[in-house]
PDB file of C-alpha atoms and ligand atoms in Angstrom:
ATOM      1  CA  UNK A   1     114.208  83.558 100.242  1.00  0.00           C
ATOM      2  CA  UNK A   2     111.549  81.100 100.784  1.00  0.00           C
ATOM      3  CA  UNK A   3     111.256  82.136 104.821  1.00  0.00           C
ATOM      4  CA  UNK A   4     113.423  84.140 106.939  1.00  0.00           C
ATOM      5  CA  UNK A   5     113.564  83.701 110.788  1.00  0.00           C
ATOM      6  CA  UNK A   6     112.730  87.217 112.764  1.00  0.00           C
ATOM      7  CA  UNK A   7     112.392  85.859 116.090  1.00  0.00           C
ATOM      8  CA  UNK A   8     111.521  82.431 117.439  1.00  0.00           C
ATOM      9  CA  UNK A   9     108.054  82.674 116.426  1.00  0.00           C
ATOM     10  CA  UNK A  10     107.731  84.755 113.467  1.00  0.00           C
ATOM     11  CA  UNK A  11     109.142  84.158 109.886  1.00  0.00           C
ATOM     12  CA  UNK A  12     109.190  86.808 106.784  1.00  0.00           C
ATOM     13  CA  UNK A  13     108.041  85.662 103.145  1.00  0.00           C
ATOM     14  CA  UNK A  14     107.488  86.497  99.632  1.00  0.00           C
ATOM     15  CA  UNK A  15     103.600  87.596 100.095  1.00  0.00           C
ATOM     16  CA  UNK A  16     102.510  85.782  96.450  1.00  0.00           C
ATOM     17  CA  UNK A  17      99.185  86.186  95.202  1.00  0.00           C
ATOM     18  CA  UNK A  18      98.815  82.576  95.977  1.00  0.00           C
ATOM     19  CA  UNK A  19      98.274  84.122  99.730  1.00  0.00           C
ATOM     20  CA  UNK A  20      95.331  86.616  98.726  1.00  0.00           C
ATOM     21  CA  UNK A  21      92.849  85.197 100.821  1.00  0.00           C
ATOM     22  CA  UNK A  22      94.762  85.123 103.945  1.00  0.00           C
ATOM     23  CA  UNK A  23      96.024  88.771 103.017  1.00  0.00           C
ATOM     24  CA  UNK A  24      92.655  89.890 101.906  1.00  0.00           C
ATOM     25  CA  UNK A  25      91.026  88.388 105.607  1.00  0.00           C
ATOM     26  CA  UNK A  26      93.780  90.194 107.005  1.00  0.00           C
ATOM     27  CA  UNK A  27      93.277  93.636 105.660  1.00  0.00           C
ATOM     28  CA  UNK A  28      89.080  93.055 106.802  1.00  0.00           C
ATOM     29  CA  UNK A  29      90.332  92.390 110.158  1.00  0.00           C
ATOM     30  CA  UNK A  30      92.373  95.639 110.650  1.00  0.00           C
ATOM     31  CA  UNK A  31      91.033  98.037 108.215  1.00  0.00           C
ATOM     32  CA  UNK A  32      90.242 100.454 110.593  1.00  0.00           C
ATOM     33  CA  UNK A  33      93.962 100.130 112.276  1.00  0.00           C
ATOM     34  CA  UNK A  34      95.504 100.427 108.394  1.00  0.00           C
ATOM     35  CA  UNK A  35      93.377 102.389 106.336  1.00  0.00           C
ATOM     36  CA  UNK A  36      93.875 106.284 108.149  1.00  0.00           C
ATOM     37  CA  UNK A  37      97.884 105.957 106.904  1.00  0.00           C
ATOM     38  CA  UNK A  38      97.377 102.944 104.223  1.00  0.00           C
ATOM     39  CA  UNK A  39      95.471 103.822 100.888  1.00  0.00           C
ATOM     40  CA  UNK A  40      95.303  99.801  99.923  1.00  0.00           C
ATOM     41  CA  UNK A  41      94.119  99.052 103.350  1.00  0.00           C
ATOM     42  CA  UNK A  42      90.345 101.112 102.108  1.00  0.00           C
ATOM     43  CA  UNK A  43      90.665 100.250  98.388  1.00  0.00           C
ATOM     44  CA  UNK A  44      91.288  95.811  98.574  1.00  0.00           C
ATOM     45  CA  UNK A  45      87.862  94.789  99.564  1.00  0.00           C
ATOM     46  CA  UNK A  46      87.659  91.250  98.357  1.00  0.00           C
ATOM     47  CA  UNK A  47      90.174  88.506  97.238  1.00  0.00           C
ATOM     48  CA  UNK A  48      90.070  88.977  93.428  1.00  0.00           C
ATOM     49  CA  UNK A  49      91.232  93.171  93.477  1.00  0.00           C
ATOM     50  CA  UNK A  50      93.989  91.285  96.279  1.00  0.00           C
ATOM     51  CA  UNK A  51      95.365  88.742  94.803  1.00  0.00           C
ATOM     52  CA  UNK A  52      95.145  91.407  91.564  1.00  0.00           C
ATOM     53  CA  UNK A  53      97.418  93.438  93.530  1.00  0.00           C
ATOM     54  CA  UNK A  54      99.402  91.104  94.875  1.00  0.00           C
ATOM     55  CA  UNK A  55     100.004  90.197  90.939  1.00  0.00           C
ATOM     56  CA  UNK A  56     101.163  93.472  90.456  1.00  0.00           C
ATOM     57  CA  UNK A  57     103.828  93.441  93.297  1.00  0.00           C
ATOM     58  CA  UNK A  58     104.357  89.063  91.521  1.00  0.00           C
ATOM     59  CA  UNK A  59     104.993  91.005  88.061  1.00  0.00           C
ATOM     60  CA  UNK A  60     107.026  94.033  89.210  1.00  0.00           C
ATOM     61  CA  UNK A  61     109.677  91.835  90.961  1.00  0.00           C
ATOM     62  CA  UNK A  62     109.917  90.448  88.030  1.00  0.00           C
ATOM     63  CA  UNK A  63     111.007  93.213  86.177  1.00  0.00           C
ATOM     64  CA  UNK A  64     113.659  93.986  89.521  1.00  0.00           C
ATOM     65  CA  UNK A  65     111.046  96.593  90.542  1.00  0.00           C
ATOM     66  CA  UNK A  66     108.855  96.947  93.872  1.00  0.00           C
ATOM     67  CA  UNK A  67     108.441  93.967  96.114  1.00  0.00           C
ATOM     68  CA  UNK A  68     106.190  92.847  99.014  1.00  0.00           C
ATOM     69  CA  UNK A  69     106.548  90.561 101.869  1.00  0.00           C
ATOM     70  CA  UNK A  70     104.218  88.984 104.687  1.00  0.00           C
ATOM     71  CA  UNK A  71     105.087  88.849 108.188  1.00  0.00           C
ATOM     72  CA  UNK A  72     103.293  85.666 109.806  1.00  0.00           C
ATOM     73  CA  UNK A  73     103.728  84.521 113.870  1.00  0.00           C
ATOM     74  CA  UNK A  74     102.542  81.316 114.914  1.00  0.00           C
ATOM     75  CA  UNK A  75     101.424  80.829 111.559  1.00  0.00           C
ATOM     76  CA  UNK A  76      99.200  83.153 111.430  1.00  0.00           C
ATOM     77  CA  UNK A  77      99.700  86.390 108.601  1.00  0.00           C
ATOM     78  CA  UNK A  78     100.178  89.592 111.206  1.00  0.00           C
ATOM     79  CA  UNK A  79     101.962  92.164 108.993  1.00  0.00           C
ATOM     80  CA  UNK A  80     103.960  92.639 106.184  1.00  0.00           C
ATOM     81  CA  UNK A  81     106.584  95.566 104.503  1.00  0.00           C
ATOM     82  CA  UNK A  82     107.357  96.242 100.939  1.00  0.00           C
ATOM     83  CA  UNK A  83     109.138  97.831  98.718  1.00  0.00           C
ATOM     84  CA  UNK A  84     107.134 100.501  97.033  1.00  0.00           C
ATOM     85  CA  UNK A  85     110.084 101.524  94.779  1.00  0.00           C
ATOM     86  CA  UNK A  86     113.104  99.822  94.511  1.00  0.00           C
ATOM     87  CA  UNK A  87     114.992 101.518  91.105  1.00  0.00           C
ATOM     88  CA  UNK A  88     118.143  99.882  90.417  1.00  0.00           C
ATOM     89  CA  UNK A  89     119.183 102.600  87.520  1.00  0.00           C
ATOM     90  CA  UNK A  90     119.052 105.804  90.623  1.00  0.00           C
ATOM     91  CA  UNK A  91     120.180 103.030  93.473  1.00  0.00           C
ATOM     92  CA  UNK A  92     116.720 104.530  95.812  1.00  0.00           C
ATOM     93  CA  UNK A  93     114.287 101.723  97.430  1.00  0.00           C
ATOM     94  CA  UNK A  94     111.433 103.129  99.659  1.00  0.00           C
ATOM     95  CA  UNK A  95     110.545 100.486 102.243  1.00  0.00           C
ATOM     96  CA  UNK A  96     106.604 100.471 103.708  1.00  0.00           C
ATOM     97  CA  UNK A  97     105.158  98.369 106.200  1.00  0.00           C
ATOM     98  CA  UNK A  98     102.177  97.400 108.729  1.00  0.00           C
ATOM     99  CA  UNK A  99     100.748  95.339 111.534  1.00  0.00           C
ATOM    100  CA  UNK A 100      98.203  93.684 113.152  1.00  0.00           C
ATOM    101  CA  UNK A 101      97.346  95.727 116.636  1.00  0.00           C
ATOM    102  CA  UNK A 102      98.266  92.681 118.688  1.00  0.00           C
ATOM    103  CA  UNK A 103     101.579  92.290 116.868  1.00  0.00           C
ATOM    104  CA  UNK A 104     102.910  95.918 117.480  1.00  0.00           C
ATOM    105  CA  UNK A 105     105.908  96.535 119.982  1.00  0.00           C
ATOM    106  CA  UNK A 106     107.628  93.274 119.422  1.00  0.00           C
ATOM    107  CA  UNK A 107     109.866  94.728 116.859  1.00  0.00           C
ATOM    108  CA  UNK A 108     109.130  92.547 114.061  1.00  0.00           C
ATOM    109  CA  UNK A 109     108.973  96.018 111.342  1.00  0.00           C
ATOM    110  CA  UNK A 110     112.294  96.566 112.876  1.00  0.00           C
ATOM    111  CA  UNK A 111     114.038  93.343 112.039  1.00  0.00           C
ATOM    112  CA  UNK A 112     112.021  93.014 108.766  1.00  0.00           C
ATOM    113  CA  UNK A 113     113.236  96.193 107.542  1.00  0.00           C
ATOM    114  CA  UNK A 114     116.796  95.659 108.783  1.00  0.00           C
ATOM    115  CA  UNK A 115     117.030  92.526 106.777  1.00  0.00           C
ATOM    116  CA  UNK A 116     115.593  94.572 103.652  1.00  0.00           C
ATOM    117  CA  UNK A 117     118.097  97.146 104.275  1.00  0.00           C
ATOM    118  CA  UNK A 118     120.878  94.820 104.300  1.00  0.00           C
ATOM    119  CA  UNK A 119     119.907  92.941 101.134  1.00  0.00           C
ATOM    120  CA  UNK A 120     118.746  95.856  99.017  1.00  0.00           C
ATOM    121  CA  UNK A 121     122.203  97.778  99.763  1.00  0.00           C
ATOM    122  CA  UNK A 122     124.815  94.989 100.444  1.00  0.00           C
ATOM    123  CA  UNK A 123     123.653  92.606  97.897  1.00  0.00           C
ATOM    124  CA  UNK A 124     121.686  94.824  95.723  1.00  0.00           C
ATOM    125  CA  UNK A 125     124.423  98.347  95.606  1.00  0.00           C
ATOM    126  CA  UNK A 126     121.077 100.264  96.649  1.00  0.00           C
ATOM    127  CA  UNK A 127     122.613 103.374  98.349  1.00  0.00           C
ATOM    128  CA  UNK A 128     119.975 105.295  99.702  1.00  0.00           C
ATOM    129  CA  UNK A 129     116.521 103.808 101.107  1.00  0.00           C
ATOM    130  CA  UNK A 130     113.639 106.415 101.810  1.00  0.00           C
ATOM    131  CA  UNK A 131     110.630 105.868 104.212  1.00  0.00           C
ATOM    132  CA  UNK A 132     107.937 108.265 103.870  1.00  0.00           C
ATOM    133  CA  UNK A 133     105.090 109.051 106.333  1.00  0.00           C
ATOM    134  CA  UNK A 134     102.480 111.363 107.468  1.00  0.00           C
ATOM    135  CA  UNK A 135     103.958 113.638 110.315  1.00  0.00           C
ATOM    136  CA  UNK A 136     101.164 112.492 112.763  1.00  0.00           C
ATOM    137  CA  UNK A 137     101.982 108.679 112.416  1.00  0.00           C
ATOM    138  CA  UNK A 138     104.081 108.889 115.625  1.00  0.00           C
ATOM    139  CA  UNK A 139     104.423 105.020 115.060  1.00  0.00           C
ATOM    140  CA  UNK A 140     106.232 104.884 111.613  1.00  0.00           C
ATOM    141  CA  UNK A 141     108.512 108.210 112.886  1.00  0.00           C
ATOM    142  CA  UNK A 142     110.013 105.625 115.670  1.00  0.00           C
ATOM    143  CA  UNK A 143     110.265 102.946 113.319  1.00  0.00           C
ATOM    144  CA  UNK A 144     112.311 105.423 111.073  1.00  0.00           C
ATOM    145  CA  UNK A 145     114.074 106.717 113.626  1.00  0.00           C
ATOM    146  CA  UNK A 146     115.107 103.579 115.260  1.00  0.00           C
ATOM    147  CA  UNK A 147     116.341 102.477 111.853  1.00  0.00           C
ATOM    148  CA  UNK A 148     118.605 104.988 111.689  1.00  0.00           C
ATOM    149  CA  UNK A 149     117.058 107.377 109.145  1.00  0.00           C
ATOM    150  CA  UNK A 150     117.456 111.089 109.317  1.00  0.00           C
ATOM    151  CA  UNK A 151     114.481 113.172 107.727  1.00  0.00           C
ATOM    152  CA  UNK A 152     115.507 114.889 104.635  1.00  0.00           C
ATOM    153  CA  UNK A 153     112.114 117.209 104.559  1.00  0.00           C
ATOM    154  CA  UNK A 154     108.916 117.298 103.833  1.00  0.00           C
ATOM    155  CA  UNK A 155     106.889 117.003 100.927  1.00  0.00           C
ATOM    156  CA  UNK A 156     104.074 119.362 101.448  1.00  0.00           C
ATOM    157  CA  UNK A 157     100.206 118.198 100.811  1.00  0.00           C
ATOM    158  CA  UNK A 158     102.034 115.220  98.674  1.00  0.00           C
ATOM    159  CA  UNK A 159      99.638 112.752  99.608  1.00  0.00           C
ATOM    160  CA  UNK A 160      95.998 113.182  98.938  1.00  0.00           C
ATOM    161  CA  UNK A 161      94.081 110.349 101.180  1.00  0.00           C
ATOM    162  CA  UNK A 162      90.845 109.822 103.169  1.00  0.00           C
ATOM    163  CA  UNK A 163      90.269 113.919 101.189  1.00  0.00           C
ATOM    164  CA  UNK A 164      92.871 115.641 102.777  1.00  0.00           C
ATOM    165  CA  UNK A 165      96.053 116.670 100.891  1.00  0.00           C
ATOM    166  CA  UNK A 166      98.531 115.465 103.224  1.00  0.00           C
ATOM    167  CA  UNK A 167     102.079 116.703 104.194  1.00  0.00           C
ATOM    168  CA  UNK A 168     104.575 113.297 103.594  1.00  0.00           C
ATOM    169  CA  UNK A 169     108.244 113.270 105.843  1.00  0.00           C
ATOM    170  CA  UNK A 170     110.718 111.742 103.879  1.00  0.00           C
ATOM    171  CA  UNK A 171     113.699 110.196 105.919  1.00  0.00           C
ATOM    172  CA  UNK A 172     116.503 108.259 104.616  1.00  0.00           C
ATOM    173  CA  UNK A 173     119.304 106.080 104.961  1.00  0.00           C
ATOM    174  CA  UNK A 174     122.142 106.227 102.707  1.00  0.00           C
ATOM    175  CA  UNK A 175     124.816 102.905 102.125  1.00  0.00           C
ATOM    176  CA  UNK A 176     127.682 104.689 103.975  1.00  0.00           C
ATOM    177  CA  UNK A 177     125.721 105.398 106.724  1.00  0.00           C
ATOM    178  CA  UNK A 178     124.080 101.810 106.940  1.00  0.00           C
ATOM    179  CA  UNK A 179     127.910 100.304 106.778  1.00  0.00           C
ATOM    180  CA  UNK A 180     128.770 102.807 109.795  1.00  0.00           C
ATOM    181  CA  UNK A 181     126.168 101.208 111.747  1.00  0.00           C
ATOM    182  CA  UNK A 182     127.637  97.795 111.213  1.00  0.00           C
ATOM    183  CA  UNK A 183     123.737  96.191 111.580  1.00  0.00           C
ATOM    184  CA  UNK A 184     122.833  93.182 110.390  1.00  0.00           C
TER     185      UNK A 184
HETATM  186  C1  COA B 201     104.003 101.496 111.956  1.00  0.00           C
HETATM  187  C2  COA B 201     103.939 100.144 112.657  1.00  0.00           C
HETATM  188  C3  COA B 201     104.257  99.038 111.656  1.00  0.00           C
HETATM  189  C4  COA B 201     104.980 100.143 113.779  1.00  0.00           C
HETATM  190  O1  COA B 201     104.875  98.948 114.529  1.00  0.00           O
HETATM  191  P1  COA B 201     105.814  98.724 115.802  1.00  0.00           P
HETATM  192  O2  COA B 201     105.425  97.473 116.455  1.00  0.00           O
HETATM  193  O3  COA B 201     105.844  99.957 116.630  1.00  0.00           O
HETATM  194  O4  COA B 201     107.271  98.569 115.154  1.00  0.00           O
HETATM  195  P2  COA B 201     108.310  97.398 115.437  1.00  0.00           P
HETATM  196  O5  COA B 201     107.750  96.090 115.018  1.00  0.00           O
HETATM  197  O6  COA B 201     109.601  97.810 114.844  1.00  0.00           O
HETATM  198  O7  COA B 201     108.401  97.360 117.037  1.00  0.00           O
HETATM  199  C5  COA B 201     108.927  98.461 117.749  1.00  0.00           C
HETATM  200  C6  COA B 201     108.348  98.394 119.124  1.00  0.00           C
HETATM  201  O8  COA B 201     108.686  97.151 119.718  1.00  0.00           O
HETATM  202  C7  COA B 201     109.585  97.365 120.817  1.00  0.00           C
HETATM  203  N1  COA B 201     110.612  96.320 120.720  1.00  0.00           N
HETATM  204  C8  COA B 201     110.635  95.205 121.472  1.00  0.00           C
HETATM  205  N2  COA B 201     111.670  94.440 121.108  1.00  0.00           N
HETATM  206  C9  COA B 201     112.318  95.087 120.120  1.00  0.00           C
HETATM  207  C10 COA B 201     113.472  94.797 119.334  1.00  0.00           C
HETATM  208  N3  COA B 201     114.171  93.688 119.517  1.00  0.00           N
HETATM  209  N4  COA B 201     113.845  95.675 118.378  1.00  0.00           N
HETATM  210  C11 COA B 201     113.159  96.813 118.184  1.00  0.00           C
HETATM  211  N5  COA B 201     112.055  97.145 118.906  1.00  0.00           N
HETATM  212  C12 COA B 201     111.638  96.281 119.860  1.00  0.00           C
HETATM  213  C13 COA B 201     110.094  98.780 120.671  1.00  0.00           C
HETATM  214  O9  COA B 201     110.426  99.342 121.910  1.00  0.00           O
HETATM  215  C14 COA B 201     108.882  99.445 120.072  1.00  0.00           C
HETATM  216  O10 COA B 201     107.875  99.615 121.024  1.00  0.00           O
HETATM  217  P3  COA B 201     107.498 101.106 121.553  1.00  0.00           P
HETATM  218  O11 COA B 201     107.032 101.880 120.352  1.00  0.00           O
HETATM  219  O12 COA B 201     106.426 100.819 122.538  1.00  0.00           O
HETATM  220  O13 COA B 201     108.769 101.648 122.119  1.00  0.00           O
HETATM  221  C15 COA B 201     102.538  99.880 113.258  1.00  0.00           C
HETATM  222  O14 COA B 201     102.250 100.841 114.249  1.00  0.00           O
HETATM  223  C16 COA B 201     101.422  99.887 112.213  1.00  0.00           C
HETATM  224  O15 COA B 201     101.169  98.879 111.555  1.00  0.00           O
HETATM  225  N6  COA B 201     100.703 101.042 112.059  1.00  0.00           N
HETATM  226  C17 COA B 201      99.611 101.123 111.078  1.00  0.00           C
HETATM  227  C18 COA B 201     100.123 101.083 109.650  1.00  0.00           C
HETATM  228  C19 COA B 201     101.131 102.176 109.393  1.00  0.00           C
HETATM  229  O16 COA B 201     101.034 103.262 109.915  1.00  0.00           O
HETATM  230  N7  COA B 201     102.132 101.875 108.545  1.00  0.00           N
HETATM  231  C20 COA B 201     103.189 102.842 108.208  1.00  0.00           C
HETATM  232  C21 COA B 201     102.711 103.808 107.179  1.00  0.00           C
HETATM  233  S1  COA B 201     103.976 105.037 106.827  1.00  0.00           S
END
């Protein structure tokens, strides 16, 4: 995949660590919009510990592990999704994702995530794909929901971030239930 078409306007690539600046002037831009669900979004301050991450994401797809995309409209980098886990030996992926403000209720995370859905369990016999969130990110919830995830449960004080030990919803969508949809 060198660039897939979400709408007329925006396009979905591989976000390399040959894009660190542009991902790393991104995350300056909209820290404050990313960094209350996002843990990166506080700790990537400057393009070396980016493109050092990005690496990581570069060198884990290698190994058929996590994987990380950016979202860009008119050419310009507005968002992105990833695979935080994507275990091929237990057939889970857990999908993540943000945006700019300005490039919210378009549904970009919706067709991004569809097409990762699609290639992780059609082409990739994934069978169940997990998106976790904070129960107060009303935002991600919808994007869950409209995905067709059901919430297994929660996952209490899981996530410790911004010193609070957070409760994390975990929904999911299994392979038979993605093929009953009939999405693309
Ligand atoms: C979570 C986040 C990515 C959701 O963004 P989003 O724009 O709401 O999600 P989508 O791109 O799927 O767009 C859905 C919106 O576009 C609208 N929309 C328009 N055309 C659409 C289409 N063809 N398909 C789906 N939705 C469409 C939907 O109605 C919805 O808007 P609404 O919420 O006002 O009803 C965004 O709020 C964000 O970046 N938040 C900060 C980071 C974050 O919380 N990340 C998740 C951590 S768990």
């Amino acid at each position: 995949m060198l660039a897939y078409s979400l709408t007329d306007t925006a396009e979905m690539r591989v976000l390399e660590p040959a894009y660190a600046a542009q991902f790393a002037d991104f995350i300056e831009r909209h820290r404050a919009h990313l960094a209350p669900w996002l843990p990166w979004a506080t700790a990537l301050t400057d393009e070396p510990q980016t493109r050092a991450w990005l690496q990581r994401y570069a060198d884990d797809t290698a190994r058929d592990g996590g994987r990380i995309y950016g979202i860009w409209q008119h050419r310009e980098l507005v968002g992105g999704t990833l695979f935080r886990t994507f275990d091929t030996r237990f057939r889970t992926a857990e999908i993540g994702v943000w945006l700019a403000p300005d490039a919210q209720g378009q549904g970009l995370i919706t067709r991004a995530a569809t097409r990762m859905i699609a290639w992780a369990v059609d082409e990739r016999g994934i069978n169940r794909v997990e998106w976790r969130t904070v129960p107060g990110n009303a935002a991600s919830i919808a994007c869950a929901k409209r995905l067709g995830m059901t919430l297994d449960g929660v996952l209490r004080e899981a996530f410790p971030h911004q010193g609070e030990n957070h409760d994390v919803q975990v929904y999911s969508l299994l392979a038979a239930e993605w093929r009953a949809m009939g999405r693309r």
